[in-house]
Short mmCIF file of C-alpha atoms in Angstrom, two decimals:
data_model
loop_
_atom_site.label_atom_id
_atom_site.label_comp_id
_atom_site.label_asym_id
_atom_site.label_seq_id
_atom_site.Cartn_x
_atom_site.Cartn_y
_atom_site.Cartn_z
CA TYR L 246 5.03 -16.78 20.76
CA LEU L 247 4.84 -18.77 17.61
CA THR L 248 3.97 -16.55 14.65
CA ASN L 249 4.08 -16.09 10.95
CA ILE L 250 3.88 -19.70 9.86
CA ALA L 251 4.78 -20.68 6.33
CA TRP L 252 4.92 -24.13 4.72
CA GLY L 253 7.84 -25.08 2.47
CA PRO L 254 7.22 -25.56 -1.31
CA GLU L 255 7.29 -29.45 -0.99
CA ASP L 256 5.35 -29.57 2.29
CA LYS L 257 8.12 -31.16 4.01
CA TYR L 258 9.13 -28.38 6.39
CA ILE L 259 7.25 -25.76 8.23
CA TYR L 260 8.78 -22.51 9.42
CA ILE L 261 7.90 -20.55 12.28
CA ALA L 262 9.04 -16.94 13.66
CA ILE L 263 9.63 -17.62 17.42
CA LEU L 264 9.35 -14.64 19.82
CA ASN L 265 10.39 -14.54 23.31
CA ARG L 266 8.07 -13.09 25.82
CA ASP L 267 10.07 -9.73 25.78
CA GLN L 268 9.41 -9.64 21.99
CA ASN L 269 12.91 -8.44 21.41
CA HIS L 270 14.34 -11.73 20.29
CA MET L 271 13.02 -13.42 17.02
CA LYS L 272 14.06 -16.84 15.74
CA LEU L 273 13.04 -18.08 12.37
CA ASN L 274 12.86 -21.85 12.85
CA LYS L 275 12.40 -24.91 10.57
CA TYR L 276 10.55 -27.98 11.63
CA ASP L 277 9.94 -31.45 10.11
CA VAL L 278 6.44 -31.58 8.98
CA LYS L 279 6.17 -35.46 9.70
CA THR L 280 7.74 -35.77 13.33
CA GLY L 281 7.39 -32.01 14.39
CA ASP L 282 10.97 -32.18 15.17
CA PHE L 283 13.03 -28.84 15.16
CA VAL L 284 15.66 -28.84 12.28
CA LYS L 285 17.53 -25.56 12.50
CA THR L 286 17.30 -21.95 13.24
CA LEU L 287 17.64 -20.14 9.77
CA PHE L 288 18.53 -16.88 11.43
CA GLU L 289 17.70 -14.47 14.42
CA GLU L 290 16.92 -10.70 14.99
CA ARG L 291 17.33 -8.70 18.05
CA HIS L 292 16.37 -5.11 18.90
CA GLU L 293 16.76 -3.30 22.33
CA ASN L 294 12.96 -2.35 22.51
CA TYR L 295 11.09 -5.15 20.18
CA VAL L 296 11.12 -6.84 16.73
CA GLN L 297 7.69 -7.21 15.22
CA PRO L 298 7.60 -9.95 12.60
CA LEU L 299 4.09 -9.58 10.86
CA HIS L 300 4.44 -11.62 7.77
CA PRO L 301 5.54 -15.14 6.72
CA MET L 302 8.24 -15.83 4.56
CA ILE L 303 7.61 -15.72 0.63
CA PHE L 304 9.45 -18.44 -1.45
CA VAL L 305 10.76 -16.84 -4.43
CA GLU L 306 8.98 -18.00 -7.79
CA GLY L 307 10.80 -20.66 -9.70
CA ASN L 308 13.40 -21.07 -7.07
CA ASP L 309 12.70 -23.03 -3.97
CA ASN L 310 15.97 -22.56 -2.43
CA GLU L 311 15.37 -18.81 -1.84
CA PHE L 312 12.82 -16.94 0.17
CA LEU L 313 11.80 -13.24 0.83
CA TRP L 314 11.76 -12.08 4.55
CA ARG L 315 10.40 -8.66 5.64
CA SER L 316 12.10 -6.76 8.53
CA GLU L 317 12.56 -3.24 10.17
CA ARG L 318 16.24 -4.01 10.68
CA ASP L 319 17.47 -0.86 8.93
CA GLY L 320 14.78 1.50 10.46
CA TYR L 321 12.12 0.86 7.63
CA ASP L 322 9.93 -2.40 6.86
CA HIS L 323 11.63 -3.73 3.63
CA PHE L 324 12.37 -7.15 1.83
CA TYR L 325 15.48 -9.18 2.69
CA ARG L 326 16.58 -12.10 0.17
CA TYR L 327 17.72 -15.25 1.97
CA THR L 328 18.64 -19.00 1.04
CA ILE L 329 16.66 -21.75 2.45
CA ASP L 330 19.61 -22.50 4.64
CA GLY L 331 19.21 -18.89 6.27
CA LYS L 332 22.18 -17.04 4.41
CA LEU L 333 21.37 -13.40 3.56
CA MET L 334 21.87 -12.80 -0.15
CA ASN L 335 20.94 -9.05 -0.32
CA GLN L 336 18.58 -6.44 0.68
CA VAL L 337 15.82 -6.18 -1.83
CA THR L 338 13.91 -2.90 -1.11
CA LYS L 339 15.64 0.10 0.54
CA GLY L 340 14.95 3.69 1.55
CA LYS L 341 13.08 5.88 3.93
CA TRP L 342 9.80 4.29 3.04
CA VAL L 343 7.81 1.18 4.15
CA VAL L 344 6.65 -1.91 2.13
CA LYS L 345 2.99 -2.51 2.54
CA ASP L 346 1.98 -5.37 0.58
CA PHE L 347 3.61 -8.20 -1.65
CA ILE L 348 1.71 -8.33 -4.94
CA ALA L 349 3.49 -10.60 -7.24
CA PHE L 350 6.55 -12.04 -8.89
CA THR L 351 7.42 -11.02 -12.35
CA GLY L 352 10.70 -12.38 -13.97
CA ASN L 353 13.44 -11.48 -11.62
CA SER L 354 11.42 -8.61 -10.04
CA ILE L 355 8.56 -8.31 -7.70
CA ILE L 356 5.63 -6.05 -7.68
CA LEU L 357 4.70 -4.44 -4.38
CA THR L 358 3.05 -1.26 -2.72
CA GLY L 359 4.87 1.00 -0.37
CA THR L 360 4.29 4.30 1.11
CA HIS L 361 5.27 7.68 -0.48
CA LYS L 362 5.14 11.22 0.57
CA ASP L 363 5.63 10.67 4.24
CA ALA L 364 3.08 7.71 4.35
CA LEU L 365 0.09 9.92 3.02
CA GLU L 366 0.15 7.74 -0.27
CA THR L 367 0.44 4.06 -1.08
CA GLN L 368 2.18 3.56 -4.42
CA VAL L 369 3.07 0.70 -6.61
CA PHE L 370 6.64 -0.43 -6.97
CA ARG L 371 8.85 -3.03 -9.05
CA SER L 372 11.91 -4.05 -7.47
CA THR L 373 14.75 -6.42 -8.58
CA ILE L 374 15.16 -9.41 -6.36
CA LYS L 375 18.92 -9.46 -6.57
CA ALA L 376 19.81 -5.86 -5.70
CA PRO L 377 18.08 -2.97 -3.71
CA ARG L 378 16.62 -1.00 -6.98
CA SER L 379 13.04 0.05 -6.80
CA THR L 380 11.02 1.90 -9.31
CA MET L 381 7.76 3.48 -8.75
CA ILE L 382 5.42 2.42 -11.63
CA SER L 383 2.32 3.87 -10.49
CA LYS L 384 1.62 7.44 -12.15
CA ALA L 385 -1.17 8.84 -10.26
CA GLU L 386 -1.18 10.31 -6.66
CA GLY L 387 -3.14 8.69 -3.91
CA MET L 388 -3.81 5.29 -2.36
CA HIS L 389 -3.42 2.32 -4.81
CA ARG L 390 -4.54 -1.01 -4.28
CA VAL L 391 -3.48 -3.76 -6.82
CA GLN L 392 -4.25 -7.14 -7.96
CA ALA L 393 -1.95 -9.23 -10.57
CA ASN L 394 -2.44 -11.93 -12.85
CA TYR L 395 -0.95 -15.24 -12.53
CA ASN L 396 2.53 -14.23 -14.07
CA GLY L 397 2.63 -10.84 -12.55
CA ARG L 398 2.70 -9.20 -16.24
CA PHE L 399 -0.40 -7.29 -16.03
CA LEU L 400 -2.13 -5.49 -13.04
CA ILE L 401 -5.61 -3.88 -11.90
CA ASP L 402 -4.53 -0.72 -10.06
CA SER L 403 -7.55 0.71 -8.01
CA TYR L 404 -6.66 4.23 -6.81
CA ASN L 405 -8.26 7.15 -5.21
CA SER L 406 -7.22 10.57 -3.62
CA LEU L 407 -8.40 13.73 -2.30
CA GLN L 408 -8.93 14.89 -5.83
CA ASN L 409 -9.95 11.75 -7.42
CA PRO L 410 -13.11 9.74 -6.13
CA GLY L 411 -11.76 6.42 -7.76
CA THR L 412 -10.21 4.98 -10.69
CA ILE L 413 -9.64 1.38 -11.87
CA GLU L 414 -6.90 0.76 -14.32
CA LEU L 415 -5.38 -2.15 -16.28
CA VAL L 416 -1.54 -1.67 -16.38
CA ASP L 417 1.39 -3.85 -17.30
CA HIS L 418 4.23 -4.70 -15.21
CA THR L 419 6.08 -1.56 -16.32
CA GLY L 420 3.01 0.83 -14.96
CA LYS L 421 2.00 1.44 -18.62
CA SER L 422 -1.71 2.02 -18.94
CA MET L 423 -3.44 -0.38 -21.05
CA ARG L 424 -7.01 0.53 -20.39
CA THR L 425 -9.28 2.43 -17.68
CA LEU L 426 -11.76 0.11 -16.54
CA LEU L 427 -13.70 2.52 -14.45
CA GLN L 428 -13.52 6.21 -13.69
CA SER L 429 -15.94 7.02 -10.65
CA GLU L 430 -17.84 10.16 -10.74
CA ASN L 431 -17.79 12.39 -7.53
CA PRO L 432 -20.59 11.11 -5.29
CA PHE L 433 -20.79 14.49 -3.83
CA LYS L 434 -21.01 16.43 -6.83
CA ASN L 435 -24.38 17.54 -5.92
CA THR L 436 -23.78 17.96 -2.42
CA GLU L 437 -22.12 20.61 -0.48
CA ILE L 438 -19.04 18.87 0.86
CA ALA L 439 -16.88 20.13 3.57
CA GLN L 440 -13.57 21.52 2.68
CA THR L 441 -10.53 19.18 3.56
CA GLU L 442 -6.94 20.10 3.75
CA LEU L 443 -3.83 17.92 4.39
CA TYR L 444 -0.49 19.40 5.48
CA SER L 445 2.12 18.86 8.27
CA ILE L 446 3.15 20.50 11.52
CA LYS L 447 6.38 19.83 13.35
CA ALA L 448 6.53 18.27 16.71
CA ASN L 449 8.60 19.69 19.52
CA ASP L 450 11.64 17.77 18.23
CA GLY L 451 11.18 18.72 14.77
CA THR L 452 9.60 15.57 13.35
CA PRO L 453 6.97 16.36 10.78
CA LEU L 454 3.31 15.18 11.70
CA ASN L 455 0.70 14.65 9.06
CA CYS L 456 -2.51 16.94 9.67
CA ARG L 457 -6.08 16.90 8.32
CA MET L 458 -8.43 19.81 8.59
CA ILE L 459 -12.00 19.68 7.67
CA LYS L 460 -13.74 23.16 7.53
CA PRO L 461 -17.29 24.01 6.96
CA ALA L 462 -18.23 24.23 3.20
CA GLY L 463 -19.17 27.91 3.89
CA PHE L 464 -15.99 28.56 5.71
CA VAL L 465 -15.39 32.48 6.41
CA PRO L 466 -11.86 33.32 7.41
CA ASP L 467 -12.72 36.03 9.73
CA LYS L 468 -15.33 34.10 11.65
CA THR L 469 -14.30 31.93 14.59
CA TYR L 470 -15.23 28.14 14.96
CA PRO L 471 -15.43 25.86 17.84
CA ALA L 472 -13.12 22.62 17.05
CA LEU L 473 -12.96 19.01 17.74
CA VAL L 474 -9.90 17.12 17.77
CA TYR L 475 -10.38 13.47 16.75
CA VAL L 476 -7.52 11.31 18.12
CA TYR L 477 -6.16 7.73 17.77
CA ASN L 478 -2.32 8.05 17.73
CA GLY L 479 -1.65 4.36 18.90
CA PRO L 480 0.73 1.78 17.38
CA GLY L 481 -0.44 0.05 14.08
CA VAL L 482 -2.93 2.70 12.90
CA GLN L 483 -2.67 5.59 10.70
CA LEU L 484 -5.84 8.03 10.39
CA ILE L 485 -4.56 10.31 7.51
CA TYR L 486 -4.22 9.43 3.89
CA ASN L 487 -4.41 11.16 0.34
CA SER L 488 -7.55 9.13 -0.28
CA ASN L 489 -11.19 9.93 -1.10
CA LEU L 490 -12.12 12.47 1.70
CA ALA L 491 -8.86 11.83 3.43
CA ALA L 492 -10.00 8.89 5.08
CA ALA L 493 -12.52 10.85 7.35
CA PRO L 494 -16.02 9.22 8.07
CA LEU L 495 -18.84 11.29 6.79
CA TRP L 496 -19.91 12.24 10.28
CA MET L 497 -16.85 14.80 10.68
CA HIS L 498 -18.38 16.46 7.53
CA TYR L 499 -21.71 16.49 9.08
CA LEU L 500 -20.29 18.14 12.28
CA ALA L 501 -18.36 20.56 10.09
CA ASN L 502 -21.15 21.56 7.63
CA ALA L 503 -24.39 21.21 9.96
CA HIS L 504 -22.83 22.53 13.19
CA ASN L 505 -20.02 24.96 11.74
CA TYR L 506 -17.29 23.06 13.23
CA ILE L 507 -13.49 22.51 12.51
CA VAL L 508 -12.60 18.94 12.56
CA PHE L 509 -8.84 18.46 13.23
CA THR L 510 -6.60 15.18 13.21
CA VAL L 511 -2.84 14.77 13.63
CA ASP L 512 -1.16 11.42 13.36
CA GLY L 513 1.58 11.83 16.09
CA ARG L 514 4.68 9.86 16.88
CA GLY L 515 3.89 6.21 17.74
CA SER L 516 1.41 5.79 14.72
CA GLU L 517 1.93 3.51 11.63
CA ASN L 518 3.85 3.63 8.50
CA ARG L 519 6.61 6.19 9.41
CA GLY L 520 9.52 3.75 10.02
CA ARG L 521 10.53 2.16 13.53
CA ASP L 522 12.15 5.50 15.06
CA PHE L 523 8.89 6.97 14.63
CA GLU L 524 6.94 4.30 15.95
CA GLN L 525 9.13 3.05 18.79
CA THR L 526 9.53 6.56 20.56
CA ILE L 527 6.61 5.62 22.61
CA PHE L 528 8.26 2.46 23.96
CA ARG L 529 7.67 1.62 27.75
CA ASN L 530 5.49 4.82 28.26
CA LEU L 531 2.44 4.77 26.24
CA GLY L 532 0.56 7.83 25.94
CA GLU L 533 3.40 10.39 27.04
CA VAL L 534 5.19 11.24 23.42
CA GLU L 535 1.54 10.96 21.83
CA MET L 536 -0.12 13.57 24.29
CA ARG L 537 2.79 15.95 23.42
CA ASP L 538 2.25 15.70 19.79
CA GLN L 539 -1.57 16.08 20.41
CA ILE L 540 -0.89 19.18 22.59
CA ARG L 541 1.46 20.35 19.72
CA GLY L 542 -1.58 19.98 17.59
CA VAL L 543 -3.75 22.14 19.83
CA GLU L 544 -1.15 24.72 19.87
CA HIS L 545 -1.23 25.00 16.35
CA LEU L 546 -5.16 25.22 16.34
CA LYS L 547 -4.90 27.99 18.83
CA SER L 548 -2.49 29.90 16.63
CA LEU L 549 -5.19 30.08 14.03
CA ASP L 550 -7.42 33.30 13.91
CA PHE L 551 -10.51 31.18 13.08
CA ILE L 552 -10.41 28.96 15.98
CA ASP L 553 -12.43 29.74 19.00
CA THR L 554 -9.80 28.68 21.47
CA ASP L 555 -12.32 28.40 24.41
CA ARG L 556 -14.44 25.94 22.60
CA LEU L 557 -12.18 22.57 21.82
CA ALA L 558 -13.51 19.12 22.23
CA VAL L 559 -11.60 15.84 22.13
CA HIS L 560 -13.02 12.49 20.76
CA GLY L 561 -11.50 8.98 20.06
CA TRP L 562 -12.17 5.24 20.50
CA SER L 563 -10.09 2.33 21.89
CA TYR L 564 -6.44 3.69 22.04
CA GLY L 565 -8.01 7.09 21.14
CA GLY L 566 -10.39 6.56 24.04
CA PHE L 567 -7.23 6.16 26.24
CA MET L 568 -5.79 9.26 24.56
CA THR L 569 -9.03 11.10 25.09
CA THR L 570 -9.14 10.37 28.77
CA ASN L 571 -5.57 10.95 29.20
CA LEU L 572 -5.60 14.43 27.41
CA MET L 573 -8.71 15.39 29.60
CA CYS L 574 -6.98 14.36 33.06
CA SER L 575 -3.58 15.45 32.21
CA TYR L 576 -4.33 18.90 30.35
CA PRO L 577 -7.82 19.52 32.29
CA ASP L 578 -7.54 23.36 31.32
CA VAL L 579 -7.38 22.60 27.58
CA PHE L 580 -10.52 20.86 26.34
CA THR L 581 -14.11 21.76 27.41
CA CYS L 582 -15.38 18.20 26.76
CA GLY L 583 -14.34 14.80 25.58
CA ILE L 584 -16.09 11.58 24.61
CA ALA L 585 -13.85 8.35 25.16
CA GLY L 586 -15.06 5.16 23.53
CA GLY L 587 -13.95 1.76 24.64
CA PRO L 588 -10.83 3.44 26.36
CA VAL L 589 -7.93 1.68 27.76
CA ILE L 590 -7.63 2.95 31.38
CA ASP L 591 -4.77 0.70 32.91
CA TRP L 592 -2.33 -1.26 30.50
CA LYS L 593 -2.04 -4.03 33.11
CA PHE L 594 -5.78 -5.33 32.07
CA TYR L 595 -5.11 -5.06 28.23
CA GLU L 596 -4.10 -8.16 25.94
CA VAL L 597 -0.69 -9.43 26.90
CA MET L 598 1.19 -9.77 23.66
CA TYR L 599 0.26 -6.25 22.51
CA THR L 600 0.94 -4.44 25.70
CA GLU L 601 4.08 -6.08 26.56
CA ARG L 602 5.51 -5.44 23.05
CA PHE L 603 5.38 -1.69 23.79
CA MET L 604 5.38 -1.49 27.74
CA ASP L 605 7.60 -4.64 28.79
CA THR L 606 6.02 -6.51 31.75
CA PRO L 607 4.78 -4.96 34.92
CA LYS L 608 7.68 -6.57 36.63
CA THR L 609 10.33 -5.18 34.51
CA ASN L 610 8.48 -1.69 33.79
CA PRO L 611 6.53 -0.91 36.97
CA GLU L 612 7.21 2.85 36.63
CA GLY L 613 5.75 2.88 33.18
CA TYR L 614 2.66 1.18 34.16
CA GLU L 615 2.05 3.43 37.16
CA ASN L 616 2.59 6.58 35.16
CA THR L 617 0.22 5.58 32.33
CA SER L 618 -2.60 4.31 34.42
CA LEU L 619 -5.31 6.70 33.78
CA LEU L 620 -6.81 5.50 37.38
CA ASN L 621 -4.13 7.80 39.02
CA LYS L 622 -5.13 10.71 37.04
CA ALA L 623 -8.70 10.51 37.31
CA LYS L 624 -8.86 13.17 40.37
CA ASN L 625 -7.48 15.73 37.89
CA LEU L 626 -10.62 15.63 35.60
CA LYS L 627 -12.26 19.09 35.17
CA GLY L 628 -14.05 19.11 32.08
CA GLU L 629 -17.21 17.07 30.76
CA LEU L 630 -16.10 13.66 29.83
CA LEU L 631 -18.45 10.99 28.49
CA MET L 632 -17.18 7.52 28.59
CA ILE L 633 -18.90 4.90 26.26
CA HIS L 634 -18.18 1.17 26.49
CA GLY L 635 -19.64 -1.92 24.89
CA ALA L 636 -20.84 -4.19 27.56
CA GLN L 637 -19.63 -7.34 25.93
CA ASP L 638 -16.26 -5.66 24.94
CA ASP L 639 -13.64 -8.50 24.48
CA VAL L 640 -10.77 -6.40 23.66
CA VAL L 641 -10.83 -3.58 26.00
CA VAL L 642 -12.65 -5.44 28.53
CA TRP L 643 -15.48 -3.57 30.82
CA GLN L 644 -13.28 -3.60 34.03
CA HIS L 645 -11.14 -0.66 32.26
CA SER L 646 -14.01 1.96 32.48
CA MET L 647 -15.76 0.45 35.34
CA ASP L 648 -12.69 0.88 37.54
CA PHE L 649 -12.30 4.48 36.10
CA VAL L 650 -15.97 5.15 37.22
CA ARG L 651 -15.19 3.82 40.67
CA LYS L 652 -12.16 6.01 41.01
CA CYS L 653 -14.17 9.02 39.88
CA VAL L 654 -16.79 8.29 42.65
CA GLU L 655 -13.80 7.91 45.26
CA GLU L 656 -12.46 11.10 44.16
CA GLY L 657 -15.78 12.93 43.97
CA VAL L 658 -15.01 13.71 40.34
CA GLN L 659 -18.48 13.88 37.96
CA LEU L 660 -18.31 11.54 34.85
CA ASP L 661 -20.85 10.90 32.29
CA TYR L 662 -21.31 7.33 31.38
CA PHE L 663 -23.08 5.18 28.59
CA PRO L 664 -23.05 1.32 28.01
CA TYR L 665 -24.02 -0.25 24.77
CA PRO L 666 -25.65 -3.53 25.75
CA SER L 667 -24.76 -6.67 23.67
CA HIS L 668 -22.10 -4.84 21.79
CA PRO L 669 -18.29 -5.72 21.74
CA HIS L 670 -15.38 -3.38 21.36
CA ASN L 671 -17.27 -1.38 18.43
CA VAL L 672 -20.94 -0.34 18.15
CA ARG L 673 -21.85 -1.54 14.83
CA GLY L 674 -25.34 -1.94 12.95
CA LYS L 675 -28.20 0.25 13.35
CA ASP L 676 -26.99 1.05 16.85
CA ARG L 677 -24.12 3.17 15.32
CA ILE L 678 -26.57 5.79 14.41
CA HIS L 679 -27.54 5.92 17.99
CA LEU L 680 -23.84 6.06 18.93
CA MET L 681 -22.76 8.90 16.60
CA ARG L 682 -26.08 10.98 17.52
CA LYS L 683 -24.83 10.76 21.04
CA VAL L 684 -21.30 11.77 20.44
CA ILE L 685 -22.33 14.58 18.08
CA ASP L 686 -25.08 15.93 20.71
CA TYR L 687 -22.58 15.54 23.41
CA ILE L 688 -20.13 17.78 21.61
CA ILE L 689 -22.64 20.43 20.52
CA ASP L 690 -24.19 20.55 24.32
CA HIS L 691 -20.87 20.67 26.21
CA ASN L 692 -18.48 22.40 23.96
CA GLN L 693 -19.87 25.94 24.97
#
C-alpha cells in the first residue's frame, strides 16, 4: 500500500509511506521526482498487530532539513521531529492523549488540537518543537476547531459544549482572548429538549468507557422507561463528545421526548481517540470485545430502577449494523428488537485494506473470520430484527445482507428486511425522513 504522500519543499523528492499487506511494517521512502527512482528509506516502524500511518510528513517552517511525523509508537498518536535523512531528533508531543490536527507553526512551536478528558473534548495546545513540552492554551471546555493566520500568531477558535451552543473567538498564540466574534444563542431555548448526561462506566477489565444517556424532558425517577441502545463501537469512530447535544442527532431527542424513551450509547473498546491499546484490543476478532462492552452497558442500564428491563431495543448502522445483528444473535434474550442498517455480515466480503488491518487475512486468521461471521449465528436470532440496506451500497456490498437473509431462510428464522433503491451506504436527502420514520416506528411497534 502506498500511503501518506508528501512533496519535498523544493519539489525534487516525493515521500511515500509504504505498508506491507499485513500492515504491521511501514517504510517511509524517498523517491526522485524526475526519474521515480527509489533514493532511500528514512525510517521504518513495526508493530505486532498493525501500524496505521494516516498523515503525511510536515516540513518544519523555515527549515527544509527537518520534518514532523505522527506515530502511535508510544501508545498514543503524537508528533516526532526528524531530519531529512531520517534521524530522530526528539518526540514533540507526549502523554496519555491523542493529537487530532496540526494547525500552524509559530516561531519554535506548533499549534495543534488534541484530546482531553478521556477524549470527550478536543482542546488547543502549543508545543515546543525541540522538546516534548505541551501547554493547553484553550480555556473553555468542549470541542474546539481552530484556524490560524499566516504566521500562527492569531487563531480563530470555534468551540461548543453540552452547556454552550457555540462560541467563535479571536485569540493569540498563547490563548489570550482578543475578541469574541460570535456567541450563539441556544437554538432550543423555546423548545422542551431532552436531558443529556455524560458519564463513564467500567468495562469488565476496569477500563473506563464513556457513556451518553438521553432522558425525556419530563423524566420522573420513579417511573420506568423503555430504552434504545444506539451502537457503533468500530475502529476510527467516536460517538460521544462534550459538544452541543453531546453529538447526538435530534431524532434521539424526539424518541426520548415524544415516546418517553431512554437513549443510551457507550463508546466501547475498539473505538477512536483513546490510544493504541484501547483501539487494538479488538485485533483479529472484530465484535467480541465490543459486544462485551455493549453488554456491560446493558448491565448498567438494568441496574437503574427507572429502566424497563423487558423493553430494550438496539440500533446501529454499518459497523453498528454489524454490532446490532451480532448482539441480537449472540445475546438473543437481551433485546426485544433491533434495527441493523448497512450491516457487515462476513468480513471476507468487506474492503480489503480496512478488514485485513484489523483481522489479518482469511488465510492467516481463519478462526477469527469463522468466529465473527454472522452467517454462523443467524440460527440463534429470536427477537424482531429489521435489516436495512441501500441497494447501491458500494461500501458494505449488498451480498452481506442478502446472504444473511438466505441463511435465515435456510434456518427457518424470521427476519424483516427493507432495501432503499438507488441509495449507497447511507440513505440521504428526503428519503432519510422515510428511513428515520421506519426506524422509530419499528422500535415503538416491536419493543413491547
